[in-house]
Amino acid sequence: MSTLLKLDQVETFIGQYHILQGISFEVPKGEVTVLLGRNGAGKTTTLRTIMGLNPAAKGSVLFKGEEIKSLPTFTIANKGIGYVPEDQGIFAGLTVEENIKVAVKKENEETLQRLEWILDLFPDLKKFWKKPGGLLSGGQKQMLSIARAYVNDNELLLIDEPSKGLAPIVVEKVMESIQQMKDKTTIILVEQNFMMASTIGDSFYIIDDGRTVSNGSMNLLREDEEMRRKYLGIA
Amino acid sequence: GSGTEKSGGTEGKEGNDEPKNTEPIKIGVLASQTGGLEAYGKQTLRGFELGLEYATDGTNEVAGRKIEFIIEDTETKPEVAVQKATKLLEEDEVDFLVGSSSSGDTLAVLPLAEEYEKIMIVEPAVADSITGSEFNKYIFRTARNSSQDAVAGAAAIAKDGVKIATLAPDYSFGRDGVAAFKEAAEKLGAEVVHEEYADPAATDFTSNIQKIIDQKPDYLFVVWAGANSPWNQIADMKVQEKGIKISTGAPDIAALATMEPLVGMEGFTVYYHDLPQNDINKWLVDEHKKRFNGELPDLFTPGGMTAAMAIVEALKKTEGDTDSQKLIKTMEGMSFDTPKGQMTFREEDHQALQSLYAIKLEKKDGVDYPVPVLIRELSPEETAPPIRN
Amino acid sequence: MFSNRMNILYLIVAGFLAVLPFVYDSRSMLILLSQVFIFAVLAMSYDILLGYTGIVSFGHAMFFGIGAYTVGVFMKRFEPETSYFLLAVLVTILLTAVVSYFVGLLTLRLKSHFYAMLTMAFAGLFLVLAEKWRTVTYGNDGFTFRVPDFLKDRTDFYLICLGSMVIVFILLKRFTNSPLGRVLQAIRENEQRTESLGYSVLHYKVIASVVSGVIAGIAGILYAVSLRFVNTSVFTMDITLDALLMTIIGGVGTLVGAIIGAGIIEFSHHWLTELAKVHWIFERWIIFFGIIYILAVMFFPMGIVGSLQKLKFRKKKKTSIPVESEAVSQGDS
Amino acid sequence: MDVLINLSLNGLATGMLIFLLAAGLTLIFGLMDVLNFAHGGLFAWGAYSGIWIYTSTGSFFIGIIGAILTGMILGIVTERWIIKPVYGNHVQQILITLGLMLVLSEMLKVVWGPNQISAVTPDYLSGSWEFGGIIIIKYRVFIIAVGFAVFLAVQYLLKKTKIGLVVRAGVMNKEMVQSLGVNIQRVFMFVFMIGAGMAALGGMLLGPYSGVIYADMGMEFAILAFIVVVIGGMGSFTGSVMAAILVGLSGSFMAYYVPDLALAANMLLMAVVLIFRPQGLFGTKG
Amino acid sequence: MTAIIETKDLSITFGGHTAVDSVSISVPHNHFKSIIGPNGAGKTTFFNLLSGQLMPTNGQVMYKGSEITKLSPTKRTRAGIGRSFQITNVFPNLTVMENVRLAVQSHEGVRFQMLRHFRSFNKFEEKAEEWLKLVLLDDKKDALARNLAHGEKRKLEIAMLLALNTEVLLLDEPTAGMSLEEVPAILEVIRKIKQRGDRTIILIEHKMDMIMDLSDSIMVLFNGALLADGTPKDIMKNEMVQSAYLGGLHSEHAAEA
Ligand SMILES: Nc1ncnc2c1ncn2[C@@H]1O[C@H](COP(=O)(O)OP(=O)(O)OP(=O)(O)O)[C@@H](O)[C@H]1O
Ligand SMILES: Nc1ncnc2c1ncn2[C@@H]1O[C@H](COP(=O)(O)OP(=O)(O)OP(=O)(O)O)[C@@H](O)[C@H]1O
Ligand SMILES: [Mg+2]
Ligand SMILES: [Mg+2]
């Protein structure tokens, strides 16, 4: 299987702070790669670096073999990368419909179909179609944020803690949806919900203090209690 | 204050004890070189310079003393005017102040003239209160004041039985002007049937004009200043077609250009370059054209010249003595020549009485704005305003 | 109070300014500096609103004007004596407190721009009042008045302005560093959260509005006394904008910034107009003045003081631990 | 009756003119949330360049086009150099745009001199019709027509394209719209350019309305534009039209019926609207 | 046991949509109650009604026997109802320390003190530091709140609530986004407070193991209405809860537990 995205010794500064100090990983096409790590480890910053929101100062970010490190965010997005930020990034004053409309890149049949699929997945969004995004409940915002990323035909999705604030049954649905998309879309997932991460993840990377410190296949982690304890503090 | 004693004292001594003083005489000129009244400030300054030259026959000297002048920009802000005036008085130790373009700036400076006991020639600020309620004896005004304008305006149109409505901007200038006009017009037997005051910054004057039309006066007398003006709308509302004649003061050339719709109106003016027929004015027009590539002197150019001429005249009389008390005595009642004929500082309020001109706006070939054409000269006696100090 | 280097620096500067008139005898410099002090007081009062409570007011001239007119009218109507002057100060404090209280109550519930515009409307109404109440105010031309003897001498007046500025600075420094001041900053950051911490936001905002209004009124008094003249210009938007510009150029939320801003604007104004006489290029000096504003934003995005603080901080802590001092809120105390 | 009709018509026309002045600001301030104090400078430049082109070519129409182009070019330059670094920061916006305002209005004097300049209506638009006591000024009818046209055009732009949405989203969360693949900088520049063009158009049309243009017209009318945008409700185009007409009508009626308060008309109107509707006429709560 | 918080027919409608629908509950003193329910069920809204951020369209809120339905959030906080927010809600440009210090200051009732230097209230800072230690955030006390990672902000949010030291604690998904490793520590803090036995806690969470572990009782909201209110065991057995909230995976999970 080919590599869709490859980070090599990426270092990122925010202001004068050296946040990422050496992140390297490869994301094989069609797989779910999970980033794990403590609060403040640099998971979110890694995703933001890929998106060009906190551009990397050193190292390389290759998407389909092309260096995207210093491209502007919108260009990166238009290469087929979707992003669900950890704070959801809802446009509070826009309705659910408008939030999605802003995201849509091509208004064609396919998009409509995907939209239908999304609304089946999250019926709440349909119910509150004309409601300002800012008035949604926490979980509904999360759904909207995911929906916005799903509505386009993206090759790569960066999803930052999707399960946060979602009811268990919805978490399950999101997991299913990720499975369904797998053939077309590659996913990088940051997730604290280990049950979810371990169920749908194919491989994992652990980030600590701005560095990738360990990686392997998810099966490995599921079985290796030692490693879980060491990096994740769970048995 | 300490400043007062210092400058006042030494000056007095020098003036009295040493008759052969050869130190230069200094004049501080305050004018708006930036801001809204910039155009007026420039006219005053050009006039002033020409005036000094004319009055001293090009020597810039009087009674053996050189005359120097220092120009300061008030920016049309009272606090700047005070700063600059103080600088002139304190640091440059000027003997006279001249200025300024705005009434507000001038009013703010008046107390300084008194504090430092220096003569201030007010030019071209028009507020009545300068020679009225705010007057002090160091103030002399070569400019005409609002009341003189108003009296001239009245003289141009008011007669027994004439019904007049007025339109003025709703601030001091407009209110003062109309009050003075009303007094003068009623003295001449006319009746002011309606006073309309409009927001000077309004985009739309039609409501005000509508009201005036409703009153069916014979004349509409307009007191106006500032770029935003009602002329267009007066024409659009067909005021003249309704038999209401318009009268107002003719402004400077730039503003005359906006008065196209009022061709034919009768009013008055302070100055237009071909109105006063005398040698001084002829010289002014010629020199001005020569020096400023063909430009004509405008509304306030002769005023600047007049201020300079008044100072030189007074100094000639005191033989170069700049003692203020002596100067005041000399200047009270003093008559002097100006581009607008002879003027006289009235003893009571130091207002220069002067000629104004009843005119009619006419279209002239080769001139792209309506031109004020003389109907008759209004003599200084005729336009003398009431004494209000 | 005088515990660290910054305070010693302030003390030195204040001391220097206090002896200046006795060693450097330039009247226009004194007047210019007095002007700086007066506007510094105004700008500091504005900083309480903008920098510490996070509200932009377009109507600050209202309080400045009330102060200016009160003292003007008192001196004109009654005798220019110290007792009447003190009475005028008292009346100003009262009037500005009452007006800022009610205007505060009426306006502070509004959100940002709407608040700004409503204050502008109120200031506009005061302007019209000053214009129309001609028997007292003499309309827009205004009037001159005499001042009590102790305010006449420029040096004395200079010292009074300097003293006022120093006192206002110390008081406001205390005020902003007090527990109450800290709550104001919390309101600036997150109003709703402050509320749910158990602070009633409106009370605090009204207090800020009153404090700021009263001090602006005092600046107005000094201003009118310095001119011995008052006209409607004290109520115009220009005054508010001046306060705003000085605060921003100096750095919002720092108080010293307001003083420095006042100095920068008054002095660059002064120098530019001087230059205008030297070279024709500077005849349109206002263009250069405008360029100064633009450059100020580009090079000192957080205002002079704010940006310097940030710089100083960077030098001190060049580390990878993402720790940052309260550059914005804590000021220099 | 005639009086009422006259007052209403003139109020409406003035309102439409004010709308034209404010329309650009509705985009720049209302929608993009940029406190642009240089807006007055933009429409003063529109007025000067437009009138200058009009008097030198003799064609009013070319003058209008010229004004709009001038405005758009200035808009692009302004956005690129002045506004871009300060999006989202009101405090910096105030300072930098006030600086720009000074530069713009002083530059007018450098280019065209400090004097006021007269602006005449083209022959085919000057004069008025009179029906009984009702006077209809031709130029005002023209203004009303242009006002409506601009309103419809912008309304179309905002409603039928994603631009309005994208701008609003961009103001709320710039990073997020970019993450969704939108080049928000280009969109902002485009909208700013349109706003500046409309400001210039408004300035140009104001010229013949009052017969004169002058360098300080900018600040004077900019305040009016701000009033309109705020009482209309930030970012609501319909709100702006309504507010502008309200300002026009209230000015017209107050000048006639309560002249003593005419000076305070706009401020009173704004105070009343904001006290009773703190979010503006067409603003959404919260 | 007397009720400390009671609601009677509490309802709120947003333009036709009833987010909380006639909910009547009663929470005894020093009780630990959890609220579960699908997304959009009205849990947060219910909190908003308790803490005063929203006013109900109908019904009453009672606190210690007296009605507080119309009281402002400020007054309720002072009366002893503190809350944390689901969407992180802190003072972004103040330091972590200052964020907590403000809460301590409020708890100490120092409100309109305007001339004393804030640093003279040293004990506030000491107190604040203690709270920060408790939530494992003391190493970040000088950082600006906005520069914290998401999980760190959640801890700050909790510290601020704890610093208010109120009798009633309303916790809205306190551990959402917190890392696996640190959740136990926060749980421990909550557990300790519970064990002290002088606080009433109402918790909204989607983490079932946590809820099962801590709660004395659980109430379930569905479409705004109160579906069930009972012991954890009873609630887990409820079929509706299983099918519409927990879903397949979790039922197994619950069964295991
Ligand atoms: N703007 C910023 N300025 C300074 N430090 C920052 C900034 N943004 C993030 N940091 C710091 O960078 C580190 C990494 O943050 P990041 O958000 O990537 O962590 P994370 O792994 O996503 O954590 P979490 O699980 O809590 O979301 C944290 O210590 C955080 O405090
Ligand atoms: N201010 C408001 N205006 C309009 N609707 C609102 C408002 N607040 C909440 N709602 C609606 O009320 C419903 C309940 O929202 P609430 O936030 O209480 O849900 P929740 O149970 O906390 O959900 P979650 O688990 O996702 O946080 C939602 O459908 C939401 O859209
Ligand atoms: Mg994160
Ligand atoms: Mg919730």
mmCIF file of N, CA and C in Angstrom, chain A residues 140-167:
data_model
loop_
_atom_site.group_PDB
_atom_site.id
_atom_site.type_symbol
_atom_site.label_atom_id
_atom_site.label_comp_id
_atom_site.label_asym_id
_atom_site.label_seq_id
_atom_site.Cartn_x
_atom_site.Cartn_y
_atom_site.Cartn_z
ATOM 1 N N GLN A 140 -23.963 18.223 19.283
ATOM 2 C CA GLN A 140 -24.456 18.566 17.947
ATOM 3 C C GLN A 140 -23.404 19.369 17.178
ATOM 4 N N LYS A 141 -22.693 20.207 17.901
ATOM 5 C CA LYS A 141 -21.623 20.959 17.242
ATOM 6 C C LYS A 141 -20.568 20.004 16.708
ATOM 7 N N GLN A 142 -20.245 19.019 17.520
ATOM 8 C CA GLN A 142 -19.257 18.037 17.109
ATOM 9 C C GLN A 142 -19.714 17.336 15.838
ATOM 10 N N MET A 143 -21.009 17.003 15.813
ATOM 11 C CA MET A 143 -21.551 16.340 14.625
ATOM 12 C C MET A 143 -21.440 17.246 13.410
ATOM 13 N N LEU A 144 -21.765 18.518 13.621
ATOM 14 C CA LEU A 144 -21.725 19.461 12.505
ATOM 15 C C LEU A 144 -20.292 19.582 11.978
ATOM 16 N N SER A 145 -19.368 19.616 12.904
ATOM 17 C CA SER A 145 -17.977 19.760 12.491
ATOM 18 C C SER A 145 -17.539 18.552 11.663
ATOM 19 N N ILE A 146 -17.967 17.377 12.101
ATOM 20 C CA ILE A 146 -17.631 16.167 11.345
ATOM 21 C C ILE A 146 -18.333 16.190 9.991
ATOM 22 N N ALA A 147 -19.575 16.597 10.014
ATOM 23 C CA ALA A 147 -20.355 16.651 8.772
ATOM 24 C C ALA A 147 -19.678 17.550 7.749
ATOM 25 N N ARG A 148 -19.167 18.663 8.205
ATOM 26 C CA ARG A 148 -18.519 19.601 7.294
ATOM 27 C C ARG A 148 -17.305 18.987 6.608
ATOM 28 N N ALA A 149 -16.626 18.114 7.345
ATOM 29 C CA ALA A 149 -15.453 17.486 6.744
ATOM 30 C C ALA A 149 -15.861 16.350 5.809
ATOM 31 N N TYR A 150 -16.978 15.715 6.140
ATOM 32 C CA TYR A 150 -17.435 14.573 5.336
ATOM 33 C C TYR A 150 -18.037 14.991 4.001
ATOM 34 N N VAL A 151 -18.536 16.229 3.949
ATOM 35 C CA VAL A 151 -19.367 16.594 2.805
ATOM 36 C C VAL A 151 -18.558 16.680 1.510
ATOM 37 N N ASN A 152 -17.253 16.862 1.632
ATOM 38 C CA ASN A 152 -16.433 16.879 0.427
ATOM 39 C C ASN A 152 -15.767 15.529 0.210
ATOM 40 N N ASP A 153 -15.347 15.368 -1.017
ATOM 41 C CA ASP A 153 -14.723 14.125 -1.397
ATOM 42 C C ASP A 153 -13.225 14.214 -1.082
ATOM 43 N N ASN A 154 -12.880 14.039 0.209
ATOM 44 C CA ASN A 154 -11.494 14.237 0.613
ATOM 45 C C ASN A 154 -10.687 12.951 0.568
ATOM 46 N N GLU A 155 -9.430 13.111 0.239
ATOM 47 C CA GLU A 155 -8.570 11.941 0.238
ATOM 48 C C GLU A 155 -8.040 11.649 1.629
ATOM 49 N N LEU A 156 -7.877 12.733 2.392
ATOM 50 C CA LEU A 156 -7.317 12.572 3.727
ATOM 51 C C LEU A 156 -8.143 13.401 4.707
ATOM 52 N N LEU A 157 -8.498 12.767 5.825
ATOM 53 C CA LEU A 157 -9.228 13.510 6.855
ATOM 54 C C LEU A 157 -8.398 13.553 8.121
ATOM 55 N N LEU A 158 -8.295 14.755 8.708
ATOM 56 C CA LEU A 158 -7.632 14.894 9.993
ATOM 57 C C LEU A 158 -8.724 15.124 11.024
ATOM 58 N N ILE A 159 -8.884 14.212 11.925
ATOM 59 C CA ILE A 159 -9.986 14.344 12.875
ATOM 60 C C ILE A 159 -9.439 14.392 14.289
ATOM 61 N N ASP A 160 -9.731 15.506 14.967
ATOM 62 C CA ASP A 160 -9.177 15.728 16.301
ATOM 63 C C ASP A 160 -10.239 15.435 17.357
ATOM 64 N N GLU A 161 -10.081 14.354 18.036
ATOM 65 C CA GLU A 161 -10.980 13.948 19.113
ATOM 66 C C GLU A 161 -12.465 14.021 18.771
ATOM 67 N N PRO A 162 -12.893 13.230 17.822
ATOM 68 C CA PRO A 162 -14.305 13.281 17.419
ATOM 69 C C PRO A 162 -15.246 12.799 18.513
ATOM 70 N N SER A 163 -14.795 11.914 19.362
ATOM 71 C CA SER A 163 -15.743 11.311 20.313
ATOM 72 C C SER A 163 -16.075 12.250 21.456
ATOM 73 N N LYS A 164 -15.273 13.308 21.575
ATOM 74 C CA LYS A 164 -15.435 14.230 22.688
ATOM 75 C C LYS A 164 -16.855 14.823 22.715
ATOM 76 N N GLY A 165 -17.566 14.559 23.797
ATOM 77 C CA GLY A 165 -18.895 15.145 23.955
ATOM 78 C C GLY A 165 -20.004 14.404 23.248
ATOM 79 N N LEU A 166 -19.661 13.300 22.593
ATOM 80 C CA LEU A 166 -20.722 12.570 21.901
ATOM 81 C C LEU A 166 -21.269 11.443 22.765
ATOM 82 N N ALA A 167 -22.555 11.229 22.640
ATOM 83 C CA ALA A 167 -23.184 10.118 23.345
ATOM 84 C C ALA A 167 -22.592 8.810 22.807
#
